[in-house]
Amino acid sequence: MNQIDLAFKTALEQAELIRRREVSPIELVEIYLNRISTLNPQLGSYFTVTAEQAIADAQAKTEILTTTSELPPFFGVPISIKDLNPVADVPCTYGNPALLNNIPNYDDGVVTQIKQAGFIILGKTATSELGSFPYTEPTGFPAARNPWNLEYTPGGSSGGAAAAVAAGLCAIAQGSDGGGSIRGPAACCGLVGIKPSRGRVSHAPVGDRLSGLATNGPLARTVADAAALLDVISGYVTGDPYWLPDPQPSFLAATQEKPGRLRIAYTTNIPPMGKADKNCEQGVLQTLKFLEELGHTVEEISFDFSGLVEPFTFVWQTGVAASAIPSEALQPLNRWLIAQTGSAGQYLQAVSQLQMISRQIVAIFETVDVLVLPVYLHSPIRVGEWADLSPQETFQKIIHWIAPCPPANATGQPAIALPVGFDEVGLPIGVQLMGRPAAEATLISVAAQLEAANPWINHRPSL
């Protein structure tokens, strides 16, 4: 097997090859580090590459292979961590160059679980500043670029993670999603991205700063890989403000389960923002065709999401203020967002509004199993396309672009993004499935059906 084919093997396949001693952790790590050295200058997908630590970990794991057969599920498989999540003794910049020397002395909770599963961390992937934007172009860092077409963004804020997986610079990636930051990059880069249910993945040890809007989740090339990483990072940690029981059976097992005949609703119109462009709409329509062929019932619905915009925006922008980074050290849009932050009373009122509107959204699922939506309302933007706009103009464009994503963050429901095809400039087209509360297993089962009906795994960007 050549090195490129090995780099594009799924994480589960790599774990099995290691288990059978057909490849070693050190071989895999060296392949990925060589690819990162060659391709990352074009892609800007990694802020920090932890080559020395990765090689040392891989050498230790390679030696362990000679002494034991009892291995954790992803023993020796390389992974990346988004640079919003602390890894002990590795810079954590949050996309701000003033924090280049910020070296945490602890691991984020998901990082602890990832290490316990046997993964080897290759480095920290690029994020927009504080994870605020759906493109990844923070001041002081190279812009992250889409490996399918380098003129375009890989999305954000998990843009570096998505670019790295799509380009074969890691086997799988950890990301986070507070308003589409996993699903958007997955759609831009032709990946599977899961935004888990609220309470599925712990925010330990720091805690949740956005009233449950944000969560960690996986980015992968296949539904099975994404499901298996979700199994790894799921689980309650003492003191979590939200929690869910562990799935029975596992999320990986759900990829082999038939979901039965589901009631599927869809819309490509997101009031007050309007209708998806032809590419994003086509992704939905193509998915519906597959779902009907699989025996599911499909119906169009209309729902007005307009009441969500103001309170969601209010709560979301407080995350910038909560960072405690001085305003003058931030990009203009984040400075502008801080200036819009209101009082504590207004914040609590916005949270209450979100909760009331969330009840209306969840009520849709009393008669619907899955809601099919676009991921974004239009195709990916070019790198730097909005750079000359005012903060107010940029923010309005962001709100319009990502409009289909925030409902799942507001309600805490699970959602998954899947690739379905390509547009005229060679960029992937994605679609979003939103499920009932805590029903990741159903989403994963139907996503596995769609993946089998429309295989994607052999597509690779021609870098």
XYZ file of C-alpha atoms in Angstrom:
463
model
C 0.000 0.000 0.000
C 1.463 3.380 -0.965
C 1.734 6.232 1.508
C -1.032 8.342 -0.046
C -3.517 5.472 0.097
C -2.542 4.831 3.707
C -3.006 8.506 4.600
C -6.531 8.388 3.177
C -7.529 5.172 4.930
C -10.317 5.736 7.437
C -9.398 5.999 11.104
C -11.136 2.676 11.802
C -9.193 1.000 9.005
C -5.919 2.415 10.313
C -6.731 1.163 13.807
C -7.360 -2.322 12.396
C -4.122 -2.284 10.386
C -2.216 -1.379 13.562
C -4.032 -4.081 15.531
C -2.998 -6.642 12.906
C 0.592 -5.289 12.983
C 0.421 -4.491 9.260
C 1.399 -0.882 9.916
C 2.934 0.784 12.964
C 1.981 4.033 14.716
C 5.384 5.507 13.877
C 4.885 4.771 10.162
C 1.533 6.540 10.159
C 2.791 9.546 12.096
C 5.774 9.980 9.777
C 3.498 9.816 6.707
C 1.237 12.523 8.115
C 4.085 14.738 9.299
C 5.628 14.578 5.822
C 2.297 15.486 4.237
C 1.820 18.350 6.684
C 5.320 19.651 5.927
C 4.558 19.590 2.196
C 0.922 20.715 2.069
C 0.216 22.819 5.148
C 2.000 25.892 3.720
C -0.678 25.890 0.986
C -3.610 25.009 3.227
C -2.994 26.797 6.537
C -4.809 23.945 8.250
C -2.515 23.669 11.289
C -1.461 26.504 13.577
C 0.869 24.244 15.574
C 2.401 20.906 14.579
C 3.533 18.847 17.577
C 6.016 16.742 15.645
C 8.373 15.855 18.517
C 5.549 14.864 20.861
C 3.769 12.889 18.131
C 6.920 10.972 17.188
C 7.711 10.182 20.831
C 4.137 8.992 21.433
C 4.191 6.928 18.241
C 7.515 5.298 19.128
C 6.211 4.385 22.577
C 3.021 2.949 21.106
C 4.952 1.009 18.476
C 6.980 -0.627 21.257
C 3.782 -1.438 23.184
C 2.562 -3.388 20.157
C 5.305 -5.930 20.772
C 4.162 -6.630 24.335
C 0.348 -6.553 24.454
C -2.771 -7.288 22.439
C -5.091 -5.318 24.752
C -5.402 -2.005 22.940
C -7.825 0.929 23.138
C -10.037 1.411 20.048
C -7.917 3.961 18.161
C -4.475 2.908 19.354
C -1.826 4.671 17.266
C -4.207 6.558 14.952
C -3.230 10.215 14.249
C -5.755 12.943 15.030
C -5.822 16.749 15.200
C -7.269 19.026 17.911
C -8.906 22.369 17.188
C -7.027 25.341 18.637
C -9.925 26.310 20.880
C -9.322 23.205 23.032
C -6.353 23.129 25.430
C -3.742 20.401 25.148
C -1.208 20.343 27.971
C 2.173 21.876 27.070
C 1.023 22.922 23.574
C 0.229 26.540 22.601
C -3.502 27.327 22.573
C -4.027 30.545 20.636
C -7.804 30.646 20.102
C -6.918 32.157 16.743
C -5.306 35.246 18.283
C -1.567 35.933 17.800
C -1.339 37.616 21.212
C -1.792 34.126 22.688
C 1.038 32.390 20.832
C 2.798 31.881 24.162
C -0.317 30.691 25.988
C 0.745 27.184 27.105
C -1.973 25.360 29.109
C -0.925 22.970 31.849
C -3.996 20.751 31.425
C -5.925 18.834 28.796
C -9.459 19.731 27.833
C -11.907 16.965 28.728
C -12.361 15.797 25.137
C -8.581 15.731 24.733
C -8.296 13.442 27.762
C -10.847 11.074 26.238
C -9.109 11.192 22.860
C -5.771 10.291 24.454
C -7.363 7.479 26.456
C -8.751 6.046 23.199
C -5.173 5.668 21.958
C -5.037 8.499 19.421
C -1.783 10.330 18.667
C -2.145 14.117 18.455
C -0.405 15.668 15.447
C -1.107 19.296 16.333
C -3.614 22.113 16.735
C -5.773 23.056 13.761
C -6.649 26.538 12.583
C -9.752 28.309 13.840
C -11.264 31.711 13.290
C -10.501 34.121 16.121
C -12.341 32.845 19.229
C -14.307 30.559 16.891
C -16.488 33.513 15.955
C -16.654 33.276 12.162
C -17.666 30.716 9.489
C -14.366 31.237 7.638
C -10.859 30.770 9.032
C -8.766 33.872 8.368
C -7.493 35.161 11.718
C -5.092 38.088 11.754
C -1.488 36.989 12.209
C -1.964 33.490 10.755
C -2.143 32.151 7.199
C -5.729 31.853 5.980
C -7.025 28.288 5.947
C -7.896 27.176 2.423
C -10.168 24.567 0.936
C -8.162 21.597 -0.413
C -10.699 21.102 -3.226
C -10.081 24.627 -4.528
C -7.474 26.769 -2.790
C -9.191 30.037 -3.714
C -12.085 29.204 -1.388
C -12.576 28.913 2.353
C -12.856 25.543 4.104
C -15.435 27.185 6.357
C -15.142 27.903 10.051
C -14.611 27.943 12.800
C -13.354 24.329 12.482
C -11.947 25.193 9.055
C -8.437 23.955 9.757
C -9.746 20.638 11.067
C -11.888 20.074 7.968
C -9.115 21.063 5.564
C -6.675 18.731 7.323
C -8.967 15.693 7.113
C -10.005 16.384 3.515
C -6.369 16.795 2.422
C -5.124 13.696 4.221
C -3.161 15.615 6.878
C -4.764 13.581 9.668
C -7.033 10.568 9.772
C -9.845 12.267 11.679
C -10.354 15.516 13.603
C -11.978 17.000 16.657
C -14.004 20.154 16.078
C -16.616 22.235 17.849
C -19.932 23.751 16.813
C -21.664 26.787 18.320
C -23.624 27.815 15.232
C -22.529 25.479 12.459
C -18.775 25.367 13.079
C -18.554 21.602 12.457
C -21.327 21.233 9.897
C -20.251 24.186 7.737
C -16.615 23.078 7.313
C -17.799 19.502 6.725
C -20.028 20.731 3.891
C -17.310 22.967 2.431
C -14.723 20.161 2.451
C -16.774 17.063 1.602
C -16.761 15.464 5.052
C -19.111 14.016 7.631
C -19.553 16.332 10.626
C -21.699 15.650 13.674
C -23.032 18.300 16.058
C -24.037 16.141 19.029
C -26.990 16.684 21.342
C -26.620 19.045 24.273
C -25.197 17.072 27.172
C -23.739 14.316 25.009
C -20.163 15.626 25.231
C -18.798 17.140 28.430
C -17.338 20.647 28.624
C -15.104 19.597 31.531
C -13.039 20.895 33.137
C -13.753 24.539 32.209
C -17.491 24.527 31.577
C -19.986 25.927 29.088
C -19.979 29.673 28.354
C -22.804 29.881 25.824
C -25.866 28.482 27.620
C -25.590 25.173 25.819
C -25.261 26.499 22.259
C -21.818 24.994 21.613
C -20.495 21.452 21.727
C -17.485 19.415 20.612
C -17.869 16.838 17.870
C -16.171 14.827 15.111
C -15.107 15.573 11.531
C -14.356 12.510 9.427
C -14.393 11.022 5.942
C -17.060 8.424 6.774
C -20.150 8.135 8.935
C -18.609 5.168 10.778
C -15.457 7.135 11.686
C -17.515 10.091 12.907
C -19.788 7.801 14.931
C -16.823 5.993 16.499
C -15.149 9.277 17.525
C -18.460 10.435 18.998
C -18.479 7.247 21.083
C -15.008 8.162 22.343
C -15.784 11.742 23.395
C -19.295 11.161 24.762
C -20.065 10.766 28.428
C -20.892 12.542 31.659
C -18.166 14.069 33.823
C -18.975 14.878 37.446
C -20.557 18.302 37.737
C -21.631 18.737 34.108
C -24.644 21.082 33.836
C -26.229 18.889 31.120
C -25.924 15.144 30.591
C -27.326 12.237 28.639
C -26.993 8.486 29.203
C -24.481 6.618 27.071
C -26.026 5.165 23.910
C -27.042 1.515 23.869
C -25.722 0.146 21.609
C -22.845 2.381 20.546
C -23.069 5.051 17.866
C -20.705 2.964 15.742
C -23.138 0.045 16.035
C -25.899 2.372 14.819
C -24.190 2.528 11.414
C -25.148 -1.134 10.979
C -28.741 -0.699 12.159
C -31.665 -0.144 9.809
C -33.616 2.914 10.981
C -36.979 1.658 9.744
C -39.304 3.787 7.661
C -38.770 7.368 8.775
C -40.936 10.447 8.439
C -38.696 12.986 6.704
C -39.515 16.696 6.468
C -37.508 19.226 4.500
C -37.248 22.870 3.589
C -34.793 24.943 1.586
C -36.307 28.234 2.731
C -35.117 29.709 6.026
C -37.147 32.836 6.918
C -36.277 35.653 7.267
C -33.098 34.923 5.277
C -34.739 33.328 2.288
C -34.073 30.408 0.000
C -30.898 28.412 -0.482
C -28.924 28.937 -3.690
C -29.153 26.363 -6.486
C -26.154 24.324 -5.266
C -27.339 24.053 -1.671
C -30.910 23.406 -2.775
C -29.725 20.705 -5.149
C -27.943 18.987 -2.258
C -31.237 18.772 -0.378
C -33.224 17.585 -3.390
C -30.646 14.926 -4.256
C -30.742 13.651 -0.679
C -34.536 13.512 -0.699
C -34.404 11.398 -3.843
C -32.170 8.874 -2.106
C -34.369 8.895 1.006
C -37.489 8.175 -1.013
C -35.708 5.338 -2.819
C -34.752 3.943 0.597
C -38.456 3.781 1.516
C -38.787 6.824 3.764
C -41.730 9.205 3.503
C -40.854 12.773 2.519
C -42.846 15.989 2.874
C -42.031 19.667 2.551
C -42.735 21.893 5.546
C -42.562 25.618 6.156
C -41.294 27.068 9.397
C -40.397 30.604 10.342
C -37.039 30.728 12.134
C -37.018 34.536 12.214
C -37.701 34.808 15.954
C -34.477 32.946 16.615
C -32.128 35.464 15.026
C -32.059 38.242 17.613
C -31.777 36.210 20.851
C -29.338 33.718 19.311
C -27.123 36.542 18.093
C -27.217 38.212 21.503
C -26.181 35.061 23.383
C -23.604 34.042 20.782
C -21.790 37.395 20.756
C -21.385 37.347 24.538
C -18.882 34.531 24.022
C -16.466 37.098 22.616
C -16.823 39.300 25.689
C -16.450 36.250 27.953
C -13.000 35.554 26.487
C -11.613 38.431 28.582
C -9.172 39.281 25.783
C -8.750 43.076 25.584
C -10.821 44.521 22.765
C -7.819 46.224 21.152
C -6.155 42.801 20.650
C -9.093 41.465 18.600
C -10.065 41.629 14.952
C -12.466 44.469 14.026
C -15.547 42.242 13.830
C -14.934 40.774 17.285
C -14.324 44.278 18.661
C -17.645 45.322 17.154
C -19.388 42.290 18.678
C -18.080 43.188 22.126
C -19.465 46.692 21.690
C -22.920 45.177 21.022
C -22.914 43.125 24.216
C -25.686 44.206 26.566
C -26.399 43.823 30.267
C -26.676 40.627 32.290
C -30.427 41.152 32.418
C -30.639 41.378 28.636
C -28.554 38.216 28.356
C -30.948 36.278 30.588
C -33.915 37.620 28.641
C -32.291 36.416 25.412
C -31.719 32.959 26.931
C -35.403 32.803 27.907
C -36.433 33.820 24.376
C -34.195 31.126 22.927
C -35.770 28.529 25.175
C -39.301 29.518 24.151
C -38.486 29.454 20.441
C -36.643 26.165 20.907
C -39.866 24.601 22.189
C -41.567 25.546 18.928
C -38.752 24.018 16.878
C -38.669 20.796 18.894
C -42.459 20.523 18.528
C -41.925 19.919 14.787
C -40.377 16.588 15.718
C -43.536 15.293 17.388
C -44.608 14.182 13.898
C -41.215 14.149 12.145
C -38.184 11.906 12.667
C -35.634 13.833 10.621
C -35.560 17.355 9.163
C -33.452 17.805 6.018
C -31.970 21.283 5.560
C -29.182 22.949 3.623
C -26.048 23.402 5.701
C -25.468 26.945 4.446
C -27.664 29.099 2.215
C -25.029 29.574 -0.472
C -21.797 28.067 -1.730
C -18.449 28.733 0.016
C -16.994 32.209 -0.283
C -13.541 32.965 -1.634
C -10.729 33.518 0.846
C -10.779 37.215 1.751
C -14.076 37.852 -0.034
C -15.539 39.829 2.866
C -12.268 41.362 4.099
C -13.079 44.910 2.956
C -16.597 45.042 4.390
C -17.520 46.856 7.588
C -18.146 44.717 10.676
C -21.889 45.364 10.385
C -21.946 44.297 6.729
C -19.845 41.199 7.431
C -22.035 40.180 10.325
C -25.187 40.407 8.239
C -23.595 38.251 5.551
C -22.570 35.694 8.181
C -26.086 35.535 9.623
C -27.538 34.962 6.168
C -24.977 32.349 5.115
C -25.167 30.111 8.191
C -28.934 30.503 8.768
C -29.851 26.771 8.601
C -27.381 25.823 11.359
C -28.265 27.766 14.573
C -31.670 26.101 15.181
C -29.959 22.861 16.261
C -27.608 24.814 18.535
C -30.512 26.685 20.106
C -32.552 23.545 20.807
C -29.625 21.277 21.615
C -30.773 18.734 19.035
C -28.294 16.597 17.100
C -27.438 17.332 13.473
C -25.154 15.777 10.904
C -23.669 17.159 7.690
C -23.005 14.834 4.741
C -21.412 15.320 1.309
C -23.687 14.742 -1.685
C -21.868 16.055 -4.772
C -19.830 18.853 -6.337
C -20.591 22.294 -7.698
C -19.307 23.859 -10.919
C -15.990 25.038 -9.396
C -15.199 21.625 -7.926
C -16.291 22.342 -4.361
C -18.262 19.755 -2.401
C -21.979 20.212 -1.796
C -23.322 19.144 1.584
C -26.667 18.555 3.250
C -27.769 18.675 6.890
C -29.979 16.220 8.764
C -31.431 17.377 12.083
C -32.836 14.795 14.495
C -35.023 14.504 17.527
C -33.495 15.393 20.917
C -30.809 12.873 21.895
C -31.493 10.836 18.726
C -27.992 10.753 17.239
C -28.377 7.005 16.666
C -31.273 7.564 14.251
C -29.358 10.255 12.362
C -26.281 8.049 12.154
C -28.317 5.092 10.881
C -29.981 7.066 8.098
C -26.692 8.833 7.285
C -25.058 5.406 6.835
C -27.891 4.470 4.459
C -27.310 7.634 2.422
C -23.564 7.050 2.377
C -24.094 3.533 1.016
C -26.498 4.857 -1.636
C -24.091 7.648 -2.655
C -20.518 6.511 -1.846
C -18.017 9.319 -1.282
C -14.966 7.677 0.220
C -12.968 7.423 -3.042
C -13.134 11.162 -3.758
C -9.907 13.015 -2.912
C -8.799 16.570 -3.650
C -6.049 16.738 -6.281
C -3.471 18.747 -4.382
